[in-house]
XYZ file of C-alpha atoms in Angstrom:
686
model
C -0.031 0.053 0.022
C 1.425 3.530 -0.826
C 0.660 6.445 1.330
C 1.089 10.039 -0.179
C 3.121 12.324 2.065
C 1.488 15.390 2.980
C 3.528 18.367 1.459
C 5.685 20.365 3.822
C 4.097 23.731 4.544
C 6.937 26.005 3.126
C 4.742 29.176 3.635
C 4.876 28.791 7.374
C 8.728 28.496 7.557
C 10.366 31.686 8.942
C 13.101 33.283 10.781
C 15.400 36.394 10.352
C 17.774 38.443 12.383
C 15.307 40.591 14.240
C 14.991 40.233 18.074
C 11.928 38.161 17.502
C 14.000 35.268 16.027
C 17.503 36.164 17.236
C 18.177 37.676 20.691
C 20.315 39.541 21.357
C 19.977 40.374 17.689
C 23.211 42.488 17.683
C 25.214 40.374 20.347
C 28.573 41.222 21.968
C 31.328 38.844 22.309
C 30.532 36.368 24.885
C 26.802 36.540 24.706
C 24.722 33.544 24.517
C 22.559 33.889 21.486
C 19.247 32.286 21.168
C 18.013 31.338 17.512
C 14.571 30.613 16.928
C 13.108 28.965 13.643
C 9.275 28.857 13.080
C 7.414 25.987 11.329
C 3.740 25.073 10.996
C 2.387 23.197 13.994
C 3.315 19.462 14.149
C 4.401 19.842 10.418
C 8.185 18.628 10.260
C 10.478 16.086 11.517
C 13.537 18.030 12.010
C 15.071 21.529 11.835
C 18.929 21.740 11.629
C 21.212 24.601 12.241
C 24.011 24.758 9.714
C 27.175 26.828 10.253
C 29.507 27.743 7.437
C 32.560 25.849 7.898
C 31.114 23.136 10.255
C 31.142 19.579 9.072
C 27.882 18.517 10.770
C 24.335 20.095 11.121
C 23.070 20.699 14.561
C 19.524 19.467 15.402
C 17.533 22.144 16.888
C 15.062 21.481 19.814
C 11.321 22.484 19.683
C 10.978 24.560 22.667
C 7.450 26.157 22.427
C 4.352 26.089 20.347
C 1.176 28.053 19.796
C -2.128 27.363 17.855
C -0.445 27.680 14.568
C 3.366 27.255 14.816
C 6.082 25.242 16.477
C 9.267 27.193 17.356
C 12.745 25.378 17.264
C 15.642 26.716 19.253
C 19.496 26.663 18.974
C 21.842 28.390 21.453
C 25.183 29.739 20.413
C 27.848 31.602 22.333
C 29.119 34.437 20.357
C 32.970 34.432 20.088
C 35.084 37.178 18.400
C 34.580 35.875 14.771
C 31.755 36.543 12.390
C 29.283 33.526 12.078
C 27.483 32.690 8.820
C 24.585 30.168 9.194
C 21.328 28.920 7.433
C 18.784 26.120 8.381
C 17.696 22.901 6.988
C 14.154 21.458 7.399
C 13.190 17.930 6.929
C 9.907 16.099 6.549
C 10.118 12.593 5.473
C 12.042 12.446 2.209
C 11.355 16.256 1.682
C 14.233 18.557 2.467
C 14.582 22.385 2.035
C 16.917 25.061 3.222
C 16.191 28.460 4.603
C 18.450 31.665 4.403
C 17.945 35.376 4.105
C 16.614 34.677 0.595
C 13.959 32.477 1.967
C 13.124 28.871 1.196
C 15.523 26.985 -1.209
C 15.729 23.488 -2.451
C 19.428 23.276 -2.347
C 21.837 24.458 0.312
C 22.234 28.242 -0.524
C 25.309 29.423 -2.286
C 24.478 33.068 -1.057
C 22.285 34.892 1.402
C 23.483 32.982 4.469
C 22.428 34.782 7.768
C 25.371 36.722 9.385
C 26.140 37.440 13.031
C 28.999 39.866 13.809
C 29.732 39.917 17.456
C 30.260 43.564 18.521
C 28.467 45.223 15.589
C 25.374 47.344 16.192
C 23.900 50.145 14.667
C 22.264 53.165 16.684
C 18.820 52.242 17.995
C 17.670 55.725 17.261
C 18.410 55.215 13.603
C 16.415 52.075 13.338
C 13.212 52.858 11.423
C 13.731 56.659 12.120
C 12.016 59.083 9.807
C 14.520 61.148 8.011
C 14.267 64.439 5.984
C 16.954 65.317 3.440
C 17.676 69.101 2.886
C 19.525 70.582 0.059
C 20.122 73.791 2.001
C 20.381 76.489 -0.675
C 16.860 75.416 -1.914
C 15.073 75.081 1.577
C 14.538 78.307 3.155
C 16.206 81.680 3.296
C 16.279 82.738 6.860
C 19.160 85.242 6.772
C 19.420 87.421 3.479
C 22.550 89.054 4.814
C 24.434 85.838 4.143
C 23.350 85.348 0.511
C 25.647 85.077 -2.286
C 25.560 88.259 -4.335
C 25.921 88.603 -8.124
C 29.468 88.450 -9.373
C 30.891 87.797 -6.029
C 33.375 85.331 -7.618
C 33.885 83.036 -10.695
C 33.162 79.321 -10.558
C 33.570 77.012 -13.592
C 34.436 80.001 -15.683
C 31.134 81.625 -14.725
C 30.297 84.473 -12.311
C 27.987 83.314 -9.731
C 24.494 84.894 -9.301
C 22.020 85.330 -6.650
C 18.426 84.312 -7.620
C 15.835 86.864 -6.467
C 12.729 84.857 -7.700
C 12.407 82.037 -5.107
C 10.072 80.024 -7.482
C 12.229 80.176 -10.579
C 13.068 76.856 -12.166
C 16.708 75.892 -11.801
C 18.743 76.680 -15.057
C 20.265 73.783 -16.885
C 23.579 75.012 -15.757
C 22.599 75.669 -12.127
C 25.577 75.226 -10.110
C 26.526 78.889 -10.007
C 23.081 80.024 -9.049
C 22.114 80.634 -5.349
C 18.574 81.046 -3.964
C 19.818 81.932 -0.420
C 18.701 79.031 1.596
C 20.732 78.712 4.900
C 20.951 77.095 8.191
C 18.837 79.987 9.788
C 16.178 78.875 7.290
C 16.236 75.279 8.544
C 16.062 76.593 12.206
C 13.161 78.766 11.319
C 11.381 75.801 9.849
C 11.931 73.258 12.783
C 8.399 73.566 13.989
C 7.219 72.421 10.550
C 9.619 69.536 10.397
C 8.833 68.480 13.979
C 5.049 68.565 12.995
C 5.712 66.662 9.884
C 7.123 63.821 12.102
C 10.731 64.124 11.135
C 13.211 62.555 13.528
C 16.594 62.962 11.796
C 17.600 65.857 9.482
C 20.261 64.831 6.829
C 21.850 68.050 5.285
C 23.631 68.092 2.225
C 27.224 69.621 2.590
C 27.337 72.743 4.609
C 31.155 73.263 4.860
C 32.744 76.204 3.042
C 32.463 75.572 -0.767
C 31.951 77.647 -3.912
C 29.153 75.612 -5.416
C 25.476 75.514 -4.453
C 25.791 71.753 -3.876
C 28.960 71.984 -1.935
C 30.369 68.663 -2.911
C 33.610 70.367 -3.617
C 34.734 71.364 -0.200
C 36.911 74.552 0.292
C 37.482 74.159 4.125
C 36.546 70.948 6.184
C 36.946 72.749 9.438
C 34.293 75.383 8.965
C 30.539 75.874 8.026
C 30.172 78.087 5.055
C 29.542 81.657 6.162
C 26.842 81.883 3.272
C 25.063 79.105 5.316
C 25.986 80.543 8.632
C 26.900 84.010 9.760
C 28.840 86.740 7.831
C 30.149 88.718 10.797
C 32.554 90.869 8.868
C 31.719 91.682 5.136
C 33.417 94.008 2.779
C 35.609 93.808 -0.271
C 34.475 94.189 -3.704
C 32.641 91.909 -6.330
C 34.168 91.212 -9.791
C 34.043 93.748 -12.368
C 32.249 92.961 -15.879
C 35.762 91.887 -17.385
C 36.949 89.667 -14.868
C 37.520 86.036 -15.642
C 39.455 84.866 -12.475
C 39.099 85.368 -8.683
C 42.168 87.393 -8.181
C 39.949 90.277 -7.379
C 37.207 88.544 -5.771
C 37.927 90.313 -2.291
C 34.328 90.121 -1.126
C 34.462 86.260 -1.542
C 37.847 86.048 0.095
C 36.614 88.141 3.218
C 33.467 86.094 3.601
C 34.953 82.591 3.334
C 38.430 83.172 5.016
C 37.968 85.790 7.693
C 38.384 84.319 10.993
C 35.379 86.201 12.380
C 33.075 84.597 9.797
C 34.451 81.132 10.266
C 34.324 81.096 14.015
C 30.692 82.676 14.168
C 29.422 80.286 11.577
C 30.775 77.256 13.633
C 29.348 78.750 16.748
C 25.939 79.238 15.141
C 25.910 75.592 13.922
C 26.625 74.393 17.398
C 23.635 76.385 18.681
C 21.529 74.977 15.733
C 22.344 71.537 16.721
C 21.481 72.119 20.316
C 18.021 73.392 19.226
C 17.570 70.376 17.041
C 18.508 68.118 19.962
C 16.237 69.951 22.311
C 13.311 68.928 20.032
C 14.270 65.241 20.018
C 15.772 65.149 16.623
C 18.951 64.332 15.148
C 21.338 65.737 12.514
C 23.513 63.843 9.823
C 26.204 65.631 8.054
C 27.477 65.072 4.480
C 30.957 64.088 4.384
C 32.836 64.396 1.077
C 36.249 62.774 1.644
C 37.083 61.027 -1.546
C 37.962 64.519 -3.147
C 37.791 68.165 -2.107
C 37.336 71.173 -4.328
C 39.844 73.146 -6.336
C 39.071 76.120 -3.989
C 40.382 74.054 -1.058
C 42.932 75.906 1.013
C 45.234 72.792 0.603
C 45.204 73.181 -3.086
C 44.280 76.936 -3.631
C 43.456 76.326 -7.225
C 41.905 79.766 -7.431
C 44.464 81.464 -5.264
C 41.728 82.739 -2.825
C 43.993 81.808 0.119
C 47.118 83.080 -1.433
C 45.844 86.482 -2.123
C 44.041 86.652 1.533
C 47.592 86.429 2.811
C 46.726 84.551 5.976
C 47.272 80.964 4.958
C 50.052 78.520 4.065
C 50.656 78.283 0.349
C 48.345 75.725 -1.499
C 49.870 72.839 -3.487
C 48.672 74.369 -6.692
C 50.649 77.518 -5.742
C 53.905 76.217 -4.683
C 55.814 72.937 -4.623
C 56.963 73.769 -1.180
C 53.305 73.646 -0.009
C 52.912 71.689 3.340
C 49.986 70.046 1.371
C 51.901 68.981 -1.687
C 51.581 65.154 -0.728
C 47.747 65.678 -0.149
C 47.510 65.492 -4.058
C 48.874 63.472 -6.816
C 50.591 65.822 -9.510
C 51.536 64.473 -12.950
C 54.413 67.088 -13.770
C 56.488 69.653 -12.143
C 54.999 72.947 -13.680
C 55.063 75.081 -10.515
C 54.003 77.650 -9.704
C 50.350 77.145 -10.415
C 50.428 73.569 -11.285
C 47.198 72.239 -12.687
C 48.305 68.729 -13.401
C 46.759 67.138 -10.365
C 44.349 64.109 -10.407
C 40.800 65.052 -10.559
C 38.041 62.695 -9.466
C 36.686 61.314 -12.826
C 38.965 63.905 -14.430
C 37.197 67.005 -12.973
C 39.738 69.708 -12.281
C 37.317 71.229 -9.773
C 37.307 68.134 -7.815
C 40.915 67.146 -6.982
C 41.162 63.661 -5.517
C 42.764 63.248 -2.170
C 46.036 61.304 -2.200
C 45.625 59.371 1.023
C 48.245 56.866 0.176
C 50.780 59.638 -0.255
C 50.256 61.274 3.155
C 49.715 60.128 6.529
C 49.078 63.768 7.561
C 46.127 63.915 5.266
C 44.905 60.569 6.503
C 44.939 61.709 10.126
C 43.527 65.182 9.411
C 40.343 63.659 7.750
C 40.012 61.290 10.722
C 40.151 64.211 12.996
C 37.613 65.894 11.060
C 35.435 62.976 11.284
C 35.647 63.045 15.092
C 35.497 66.785 15.356
C 31.974 67.223 14.051
C 30.393 64.388 16.080
C 32.037 65.745 19.165
C 31.516 68.613 21.561
C 30.539 71.340 20.972
C 28.817 70.305 17.625
C 27.678 66.652 18.557
C 26.182 65.911 15.079
C 24.701 62.378 14.949
C 26.637 60.943 12.148
C 27.885 60.962 8.620
C 26.542 60.271 5.259
C 29.533 59.417 3.050
C 29.664 60.612 -0.507
C 30.932 58.164 -3.305
C 32.574 56.319 -0.351
C 33.622 53.224 -2.388
C 35.731 55.571 -4.544
C 38.051 56.812 -1.842
C 41.756 55.741 -2.321
C 43.492 54.129 -5.156
C 42.801 50.506 -4.228
C 40.156 48.365 -2.793
C 42.622 47.330 -0.003
C 43.323 50.825 1.016
C 39.647 51.882 0.791
C 38.571 49.166 3.254
C 41.543 50.001 5.634
C 40.513 53.824 5.552
C 37.022 52.945 6.579
C 37.823 50.615 9.263
C 39.907 53.153 10.878
C 37.136 55.861 10.159
C 34.613 53.708 12.068
C 36.895 53.336 14.931
C 37.488 57.107 15.139
C 33.882 58.142 14.950
C 32.445 55.449 17.316
C 35.313 56.432 19.813
C 34.104 59.910 19.649
C 30.328 59.333 19.575
C 29.343 55.735 20.066
C 25.779 56.571 18.918
C 26.849 58.281 15.647
C 25.741 56.570 12.591
C 27.978 55.972 9.483
C 25.794 55.896 6.305
C 27.373 55.510 2.863
C 26.309 56.515 -0.620
C 26.749 53.364 -2.612
C 25.438 51.636 -5.907
C 25.616 47.968 -6.215
C 26.547 45.201 -3.561
C 27.602 46.820 -0.413
C 28.225 43.685 1.612
C 32.197 44.077 1.581
C 31.573 47.099 3.651
C 28.906 45.878 5.805
C 30.806 43.242 7.767
C 30.580 45.144 11.017
C 33.793 46.982 11.027
C 33.383 49.801 8.376
C 30.021 51.432 7.446
C 26.662 51.089 9.395
C 24.493 51.047 6.580
C 23.852 52.621 3.034
C 21.491 55.005 0.972
C 19.233 52.190 -0.064
C 19.078 52.419 -3.827
C 19.268 48.776 -4.688
C 16.938 47.276 -1.971
C 14.417 50.248 -1.997
C 14.487 53.173 -4.616
C 15.167 51.004 -7.711
C 12.660 48.199 -6.931
C 9.865 50.493 -5.946
C 10.313 52.822 -8.919
C 10.304 49.900 -11.481
C 7.271 48.176 -10.080
C 5.117 51.473 -9.497
C 6.102 53.490 -12.585
C 8.259 51.316 -14.999
C 10.895 54.044 -14.722
C 14.341 54.003 -13.520
C 15.386 56.673 -10.886
C 16.797 59.296 -13.329
C 13.673 59.138 -15.644
C 16.248 58.014 -18.386
C 14.877 54.548 -19.070
C 11.500 52.863 -19.089
C 10.805 49.143 -18.891
C 7.235 47.925 -19.162
C 8.039 44.427 -18.161
C 9.082 45.453 -14.784
C 6.079 47.841 -14.409
C 3.574 45.972 -11.809
C 5.700 42.764 -11.830
C 5.244 41.764 -8.220
C 7.429 38.755 -8.545
C 10.321 40.813 -10.036
C 9.780 43.249 -7.144
C 10.164 40.782 -4.424
C 12.974 38.984 -6.140
C 15.010 42.220 -6.415
C 14.258 43.307 -2.920
C 14.952 39.960 -1.400
C 18.252 39.809 -3.310
C 19.652 43.054 -2.284
C 18.361 42.926 1.204
C 20.112 39.632 1.801
C 23.395 41.528 1.508
C 22.629 43.510 4.664
C 22.378 42.474 8.367
C 19.145 43.517 10.102
C 20.995 46.404 11.941
C 22.035 47.764 8.368
C 18.581 47.032 6.792
C 16.728 48.857 9.590
C 18.904 51.864 9.310
C 19.186 52.171 5.564
C 17.979 55.382 4.048
C 14.799 54.599 2.055
C 14.208 57.361 -0.414
C 11.780 57.895 -3.304
C 13.876 61.107 -4.497
C 17.038 62.793 -3.683
C 19.407 65.298 -5.120
C 20.851 63.008 -7.597
C 17.693 61.544 -9.184
C 14.388 62.761 -10.728
C 11.619 63.590 -8.330
C 9.420 60.567 -7.621
C 6.265 62.533 -8.286
C 7.733 63.241 -11.839
C 8.399 59.523 -12.316
C 4.775 58.744 -11.813
C 4.073 60.347 -15.331
C 6.051 57.367 -16.867
C 7.796 59.640 -19.357
C 11.459 59.439 -20.231
C 12.852 63.071 -20.124
C 15.155 65.790 -18.819
C 14.815 69.573 -18.539
C 16.751 69.763 -21.901
C 14.368 67.898 -23.866
C 10.976 68.203 -22.028
C 11.349 71.663 -20.276
C 10.781 71.929 -16.621
C 6.947 72.171 -17.123
C 7.138 68.669 -18.599
C 8.190 67.423 -15.079
C 4.544 67.780 -13.864
C 2.726 66.775 -16.940
C 0.643 63.459 -16.489
C 1.704 62.824 -12.842
C -0.382 60.479 -10.703
C -0.926 61.246 -6.938
C -2.356 57.702 -6.699
C 1.042 56.176 -7.621
C 2.820 58.849 -5.429
C 0.853 57.927 -2.415
C 1.605 54.270 -3.129
C 5.257 55.087 -3.093
C 4.983 56.757 0.475
C 3.104 53.830 1.653
C 5.913 51.486 0.781
C 8.388 53.978 2.082
C 6.636 54.184 5.565
C 5.980 50.467 5.887
C 9.200 48.881 4.386
C 12.067 47.872 6.627
C 14.555 50.779 6.942
C 14.482 54.535 7.686
C 12.002 56.383 5.407
C 13.774 59.354 4.213
C 11.791 62.308 2.654
C 13.517 64.481 0.210
C 12.646 68.149 1.012
C 9.573 69.306 -0.916
C 8.458 65.729 -2.031
C 5.918 65.964 0.706
C 4.520 69.306 -0.729
C 4.196 68.169 -4.250
C 7.536 69.314 -5.772
C 8.277 67.824 -9.246
C 11.514 67.746 -11.112
C 13.655 65.889 -13.695
C 16.959 64.788 -12.668
C 19.858 67.048 -11.534
C 19.629 69.970 -11.452
C 15.887 70.100 -11.900
C 15.367 68.019 -8.772
C 16.901 70.921 -6.734
C 13.987 73.362 -6.958
C 13.159 75.371 -4.085
C 10.613 74.384 -1.424
C 7.369 76.027 -2.444
C 6.571 78.047 0.747
C 3.044 79.522 0.453
C 2.359 77.111 -2.577
C 2.494 73.821 -0.861
C 0.117 70.935 -1.620
C -1.391 70.910 1.898
C -3.287 67.713 1.187
C -0.064 65.822 0.453
C 1.672 67.339 3.409
C -1.178 66.188 5.767
C -1.029 62.698 4.155
C 2.581 62.579 5.062
C 1.911 63.369 8.613
C -0.579 60.666 8.931
C 1.985 58.043 7.441
C 4.818 59.359 9.601
C 2.637 58.913 12.529
C 1.671 55.517 11.677
C 5.196 54.567 10.919
C 6.438 56.035 14.442
C 3.565 54.645 16.488
C 3.457 50.985 15.175
C 6.401 49.046 16.568
C 6.329 46.492 13.812
C 6.775 49.293 10.999
C 10.052 50.202 12.827
C 11.694 47.036 13.749
C 9.313 44.305 12.809
C 10.138 41.227 10.579
C 9.186 41.265 6.967
C 7.073 38.485 5.198
C 6.105 38.403 1.525
C 2.437 37.300 1.253
C 1.465 37.969 -2.335
C 3.276 38.916 -5.579
C 1.049 39.077 -8.790
C 0.284 41.103 -11.747
C 0.262 44.705 -10.487
C -0.103 43.339 -7.067
C 1.966 42.909 -3.940
C 1.247 42.373 -0.317
C 3.621 41.817 2.654
C 3.466 41.691 6.493
C 5.438 43.364 9.181
C 5.317 41.695 12.745
C 6.928 41.715 16.101
C 5.276 40.304 19.120
C 1.581 41.442 19.063
C 2.263 44.370 16.725
C 1.160 42.911 13.234
C 0.492 44.819 9.993
C -0.319 43.891 6.423
C 0.196 46.124 3.350
C -1.283 45.591 -0.083
C -0.690 47.523 -3.183
C -2.642 47.510 -6.345
C -0.943 49.232 -9.318
C -3.492 48.180 -11.790
C -5.893 50.533 -13.494
C -8.785 48.236 -12.258
C -9.913 47.218 -8.812
C -8.799 43.923 -7.410
C -10.192 41.650 -4.701
C -7.344 40.176 -2.853
C -7.200 37.444 -0.225
C -4.230 38.349 1.990
C -2.937 35.233 4.033
C -2.307 36.938 7.269
C -2.139 33.538 9.134
C 1.552 33.801 7.984
C 1.980 36.731 10.346
C 0.415 34.822 13.120
C -3.169 36.060 12.935
C -5.934 33.392 13.640
C -9.439 32.883 12.139
C -11.795 34.872 14.076
C -9.346 37.578 14.943
C -9.679 41.003 13.220
C -7.615 43.739 11.398
C -8.255 47.414 11.224
C -7.717 49.402 8.175
C -5.939 52.591 9.084
C -4.930 53.988 5.718
C -6.451 53.459 2.239
C -4.846 55.410 -0.679
C -6.114 55.967 -4.228
C -5.764 58.394 -7.142
C -8.029 61.065 -5.950
C -7.038 61.013 -2.387
C -6.802 58.892 0.876
C -9.062 57.609 3.769
C -8.072 57.118 7.420
C -11.633 55.978 8.469
C -11.107 52.769 10.230
C -12.921 49.630 8.999
C -12.700 46.247 10.409
C -11.868 42.996 8.767
C -12.341 39.513 9.906
C -9.757 36.824 9.447
C -11.544 34.028 7.803
C -9.592 30.761 7.183
C -6.402 32.669 7.673
C -7.227 35.289 5.141
C -8.329 38.787 4.906
C -10.477 39.786 2.066
C -9.940 43.298 0.728
C -11.340 45.077 -2.278
C -8.638 47.297 -3.607
C -9.617 50.398 -5.961
C -7.456 50.999 -8.936
C -4.029 52.525 -8.242
C -4.428 52.007 -4.453
C -2.782 50.771 -1.221
C -3.947 49.685 2.148
C -2.471 49.465 5.599
C -4.162 46.853 7.944
C -3.207 46.570 11.539
C -3.998 43.406 13.798
C -6.216 44.062 16.788
C -4.423 42.698 19.845
C -4.602 44.171 23.212
């Protein structure tokens, strides 16, 4: 007689690196760590713990059960070395494996769980609501520090002050200044606090000649154009000027000790005010390269002509900063043969391998700004993987950077800009986390709009492909430990890519081809709200790019750097963001809960977040037609007869926060989703 074996319930299998399934989830050396693995009740024969490098799997013990699941346990003492592990599940002759990528038929080749004793990310950053500010375009709080017309030359053009706050950025925008400053940010702290912002990420604020300030002129000082100009004077350039030899106004403003000291002191007071409100500040660190204006190089002779500084390496071969740069020939004085990042003369690459002094100087800068009297709460690192001349050196530098920053401020976060696989830097001894392009911005944009993040490409096959969405998300998330994942900066837009609201028009374009007005043609607020729903419910730190919440559109750089539309905001969108940040902040599962894929279909995704009694389910319908969906919330631990409350429904014409109750029937919740909609459901457990 032949008996057919009941299939293993693979959908019930679950574990991850959160403190619901690994505790402590971020262990110290010497800690006893408890690993839990979940299976369906009375469904399997064995669960084995498999450690990389070990010859034999270890059988796990069933230690607890509830009405739906069994929980198997393995205890492990954390040593000093990282531990990679996965699990094997056996039922009769059925065998499968479980890794960060979920259930697999073969022992996984990648995606193993990783435990690094001693590595942790700041608790305040896990799931924190962030807000990115491109300072020149946010708010002008102090007109006295504005860049004035013809103050200096940058990229062979005289700079100009924009008097019309609402003017679209020019295609060549880098020399145009709208007057935004730190006083303007201070003036809007009430607004940010009411929006639910917990962390302010500032684009670079150190002395620099550009409006983006990714070409630092002085790492030790806040730019007085953003801070305080206590001493002014000098002259602007005349109509015939093509260099900065007579830019005496700029020289005084950016090199006078009074201005530099007052600006630093102002920044110290600014951070104290932010901290008093319970918010944090992340600074932008550009350490791969500086700017040609930098006092170490002095490519514009600003410091030579001011008369109060050591000669720059461009000016003299005898400069104390000569070794900070790599020169190709001996043509001094005024040697322009230095290496530039990607060949840009305005972005001289720093030659760390050639100078221990430079190496230590930047480490001191890293510690300075996260220490008293400034006490910034961390660094966002620009083009971090590019620093140095080799991969080996790059990793060595970031290891020392981490030690330095954490010694100065243990709770400071180190968050890097990175495209591609970041796992080599996320092993516990370099970066804490990354700007989450690959495991958030890209998959969200492709699924909801079919557009890549610059609005330069379109792929109809990826638009609405729920399976592709989860495949991309799972693949890229598997390269981050939970601590890195929960602190990753989840953005829909930022200063380098088109505004997400513009991407909802599903059009390829830039300012040069479509004009700035084209950025708002055919946009979909329904898709935009779906993006915010994903942003506020997906693992990580939701990071709003200034103005997104107010309805700002824009093609890619520089059109994405439009001013915040004070007085012309989309108040309905702002109020929607307030609801969403409040839900994100108040529901524990949305900050630190486990993630479970529930549905992946044609223009449909659903997933759950859960930790303890905090349970949520999210469903997104990107189709033009309504869809009835049956969400299998039993996988989150909800039983038939229990209920879930709808706390947010979004659709093309608006959103609804009226609570509706849904019963769990045979493990599912049935929801009718309108066209282009999303819903957030919360389990009712007291």
